[in-house]
Short mmCIF file of C-alpha atoms in Angstrom, two decimals:
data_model
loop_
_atom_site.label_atom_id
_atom_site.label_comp_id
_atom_site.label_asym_id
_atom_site.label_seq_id
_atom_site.Cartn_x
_atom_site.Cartn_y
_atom_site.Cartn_z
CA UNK E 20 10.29 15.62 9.31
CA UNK E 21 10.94 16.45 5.71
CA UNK E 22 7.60 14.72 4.20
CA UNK E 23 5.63 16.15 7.01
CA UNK E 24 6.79 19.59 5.77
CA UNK E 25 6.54 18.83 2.15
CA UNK E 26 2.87 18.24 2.36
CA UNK E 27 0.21 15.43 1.63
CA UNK E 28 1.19 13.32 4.64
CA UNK E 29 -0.54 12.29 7.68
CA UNK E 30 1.28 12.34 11.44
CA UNK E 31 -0.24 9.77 13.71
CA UNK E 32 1.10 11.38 17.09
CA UNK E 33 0.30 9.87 20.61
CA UNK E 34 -0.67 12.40 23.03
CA UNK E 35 2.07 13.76 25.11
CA UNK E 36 2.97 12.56 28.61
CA UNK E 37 0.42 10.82 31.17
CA UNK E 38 1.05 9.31 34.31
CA UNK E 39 -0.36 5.73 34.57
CA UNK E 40 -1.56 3.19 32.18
CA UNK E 41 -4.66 3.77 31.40
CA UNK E 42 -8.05 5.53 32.55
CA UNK E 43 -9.87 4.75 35.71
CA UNK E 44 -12.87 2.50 35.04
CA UNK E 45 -15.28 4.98 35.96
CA UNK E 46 -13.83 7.85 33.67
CA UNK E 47 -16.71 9.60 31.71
CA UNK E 48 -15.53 10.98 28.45
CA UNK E 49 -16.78 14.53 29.05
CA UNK E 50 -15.48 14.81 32.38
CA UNK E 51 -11.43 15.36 32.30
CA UNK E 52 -11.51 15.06 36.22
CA UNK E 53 -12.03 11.36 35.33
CA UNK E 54 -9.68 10.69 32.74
CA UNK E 55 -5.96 9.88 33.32
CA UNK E 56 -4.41 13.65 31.86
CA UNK E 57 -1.37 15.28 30.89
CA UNK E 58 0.75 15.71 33.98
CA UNK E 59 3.20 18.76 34.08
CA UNK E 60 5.60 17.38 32.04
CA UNK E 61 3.16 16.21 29.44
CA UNK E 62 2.40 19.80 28.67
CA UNK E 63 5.62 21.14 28.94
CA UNK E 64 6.48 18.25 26.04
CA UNK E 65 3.24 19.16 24.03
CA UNK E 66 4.04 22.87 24.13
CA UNK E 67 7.70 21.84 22.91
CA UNK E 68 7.11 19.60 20.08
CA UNK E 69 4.94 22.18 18.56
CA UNK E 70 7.37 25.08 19.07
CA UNK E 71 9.81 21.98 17.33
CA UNK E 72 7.16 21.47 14.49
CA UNK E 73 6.69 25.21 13.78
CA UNK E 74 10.43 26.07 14.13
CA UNK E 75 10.84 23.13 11.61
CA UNK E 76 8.81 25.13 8.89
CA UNK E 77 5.52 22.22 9.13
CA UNK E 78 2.47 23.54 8.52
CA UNK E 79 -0.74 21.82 9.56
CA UNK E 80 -3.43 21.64 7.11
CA UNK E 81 -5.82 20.46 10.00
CA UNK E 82 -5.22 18.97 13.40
CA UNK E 83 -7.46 16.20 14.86
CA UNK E 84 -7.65 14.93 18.41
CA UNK E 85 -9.52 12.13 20.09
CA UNK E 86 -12.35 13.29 22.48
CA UNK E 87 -10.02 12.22 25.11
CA UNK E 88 -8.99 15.38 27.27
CA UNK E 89 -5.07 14.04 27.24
CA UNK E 90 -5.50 14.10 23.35
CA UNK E 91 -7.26 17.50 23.20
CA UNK E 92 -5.26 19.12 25.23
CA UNK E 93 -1.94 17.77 23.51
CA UNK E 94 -3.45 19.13 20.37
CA UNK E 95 -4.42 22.76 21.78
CA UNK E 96 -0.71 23.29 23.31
CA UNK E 97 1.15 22.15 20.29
CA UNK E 98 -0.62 25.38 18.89
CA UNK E 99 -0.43 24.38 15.42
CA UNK E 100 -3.86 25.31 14.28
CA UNK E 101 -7.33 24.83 15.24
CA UNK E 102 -7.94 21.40 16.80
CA UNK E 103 -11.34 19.52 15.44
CA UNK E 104 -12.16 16.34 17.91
CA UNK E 105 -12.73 12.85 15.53
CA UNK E 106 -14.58 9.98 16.89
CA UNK E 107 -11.92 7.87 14.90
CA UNK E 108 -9.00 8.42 16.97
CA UNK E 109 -10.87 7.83 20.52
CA UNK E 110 -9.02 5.56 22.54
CA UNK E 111 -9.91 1.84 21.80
CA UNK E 112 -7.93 0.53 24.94
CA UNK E 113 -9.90 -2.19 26.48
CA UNK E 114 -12.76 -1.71 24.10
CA UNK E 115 -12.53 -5.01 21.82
CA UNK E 116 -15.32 -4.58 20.42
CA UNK E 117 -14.33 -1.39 18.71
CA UNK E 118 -10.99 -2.69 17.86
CA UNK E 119 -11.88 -3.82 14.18
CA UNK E 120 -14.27 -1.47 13.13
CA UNK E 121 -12.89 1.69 14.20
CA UNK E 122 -9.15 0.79 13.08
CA UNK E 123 -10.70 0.32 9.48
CA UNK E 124 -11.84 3.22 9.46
CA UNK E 125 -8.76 5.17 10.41
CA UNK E 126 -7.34 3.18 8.18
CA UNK E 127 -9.15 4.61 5.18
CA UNK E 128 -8.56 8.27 7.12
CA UNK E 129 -4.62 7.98 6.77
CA UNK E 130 -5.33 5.84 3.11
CA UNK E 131 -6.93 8.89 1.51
CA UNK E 132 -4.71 11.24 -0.58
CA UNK E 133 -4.38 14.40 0.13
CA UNK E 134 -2.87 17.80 -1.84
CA UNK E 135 -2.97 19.85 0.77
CA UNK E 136 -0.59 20.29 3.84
CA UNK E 137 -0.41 17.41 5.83
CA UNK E 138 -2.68 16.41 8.58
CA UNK E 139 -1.98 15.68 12.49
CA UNK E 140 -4.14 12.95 14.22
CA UNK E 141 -3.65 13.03 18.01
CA UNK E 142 -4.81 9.69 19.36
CA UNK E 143 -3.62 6.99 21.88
CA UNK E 144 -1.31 3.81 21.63
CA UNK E 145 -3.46 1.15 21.16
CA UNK E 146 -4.95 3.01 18.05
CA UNK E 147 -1.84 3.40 16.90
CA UNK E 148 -0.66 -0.10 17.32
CA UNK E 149 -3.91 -1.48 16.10
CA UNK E 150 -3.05 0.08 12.88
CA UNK E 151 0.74 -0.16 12.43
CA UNK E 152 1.81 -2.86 15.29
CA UNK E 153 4.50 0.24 15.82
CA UNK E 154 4.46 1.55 19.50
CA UNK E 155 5.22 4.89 19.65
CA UNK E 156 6.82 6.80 22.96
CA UNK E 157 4.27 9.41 24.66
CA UNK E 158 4.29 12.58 21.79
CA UNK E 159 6.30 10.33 19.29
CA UNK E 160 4.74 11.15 15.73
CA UNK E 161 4.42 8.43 12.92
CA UNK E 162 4.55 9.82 9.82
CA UNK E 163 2.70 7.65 6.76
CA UNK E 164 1.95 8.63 3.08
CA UNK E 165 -1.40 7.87 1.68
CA UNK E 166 -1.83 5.24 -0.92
CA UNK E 167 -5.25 5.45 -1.96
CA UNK E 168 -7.43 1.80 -1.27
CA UNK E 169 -6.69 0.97 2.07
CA UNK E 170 -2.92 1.68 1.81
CA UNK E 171 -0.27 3.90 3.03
CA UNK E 172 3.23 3.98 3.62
CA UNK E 173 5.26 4.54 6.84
CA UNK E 174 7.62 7.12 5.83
CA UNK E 175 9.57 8.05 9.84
CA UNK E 176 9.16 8.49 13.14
CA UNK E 177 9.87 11.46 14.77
CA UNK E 178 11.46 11.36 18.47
CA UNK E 179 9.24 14.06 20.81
CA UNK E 180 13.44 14.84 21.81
CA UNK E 181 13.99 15.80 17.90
CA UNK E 182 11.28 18.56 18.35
CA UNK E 183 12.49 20.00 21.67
CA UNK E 184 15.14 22.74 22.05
#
């Protein structure tokens, strides 16, 4: 939690909790009636780990989601600033073919120094595991320091349960 607050760090959260596995194979990215979504629980989390986060003194710089609607919304309740969707972080569950490609380029996201307060990424397991072979928990946030070239280091984890009162 203490980088995070210091600054210049990037949290790679997965969105908050979502029955099921994984989205019906006729979901349509604009349409959240299609897409498996935050259930009651996975906004009461959302809204709790960003009460946790501001209670904790972290500020966002910016806050990214992937155009996913469990990932937007997890972003909008954590109220934590204004959330921007990035292509980057869209799911890549079952999508092989945007495995490699897309991972590099987060990859270069989270590699990229920054002097500024840090940045949340709200994204989905398989983008996070693609990058870090960590699996997070449902609102768990990875916490990595930029390296410059490619690099970064993991710094934490942070338990959704640390965040919530």
């Amino acid at each position: 939690m203490a980088a995070l607050k210091a600054g210049g760090h990037y949290g790679l959260m997965r969105h908050a909790k979502a029955p099921g596995r994984s989205d019906p194979e006729t979901f349509r990215l604009g349409d959240c009636a299609t897409q498996r979504n935050l259930d009651v629980a996975g906004r009461a989390q959302a809204a709790a780990i960003g009460a946790g986060l501001r209670r904790a003194g972290v500020t966002i710089f910016k806050l990214y989601a992937s155009r996913w609607c469990r990932s937007m919304e997890t972003a909008e309740l954590l109220a934590v600033g204004d959330m921007e969707p990035l292509d980057v972080l869209n799911s890549i569950h079952g999508r092989p073919d945007r495995e490699i490609e897309q991972t590099k380029h987060l990859r270069a996201l989270v590699a990229q120094p920054i002097a500024t307060p840090s940045v949340l990424l709200v994204t989905h397991h398989d983008n996070i595991a693609a990058l870090t072979r960590l699996v997070l928990r449902e609102g768990e946030i990875l916490v990595v320091r930029p390296l410059g070239g490619g690099r970064f280091d993991i710094v934490g984890r942070i338990a959704p349960d640390a965040l919530v009162e």
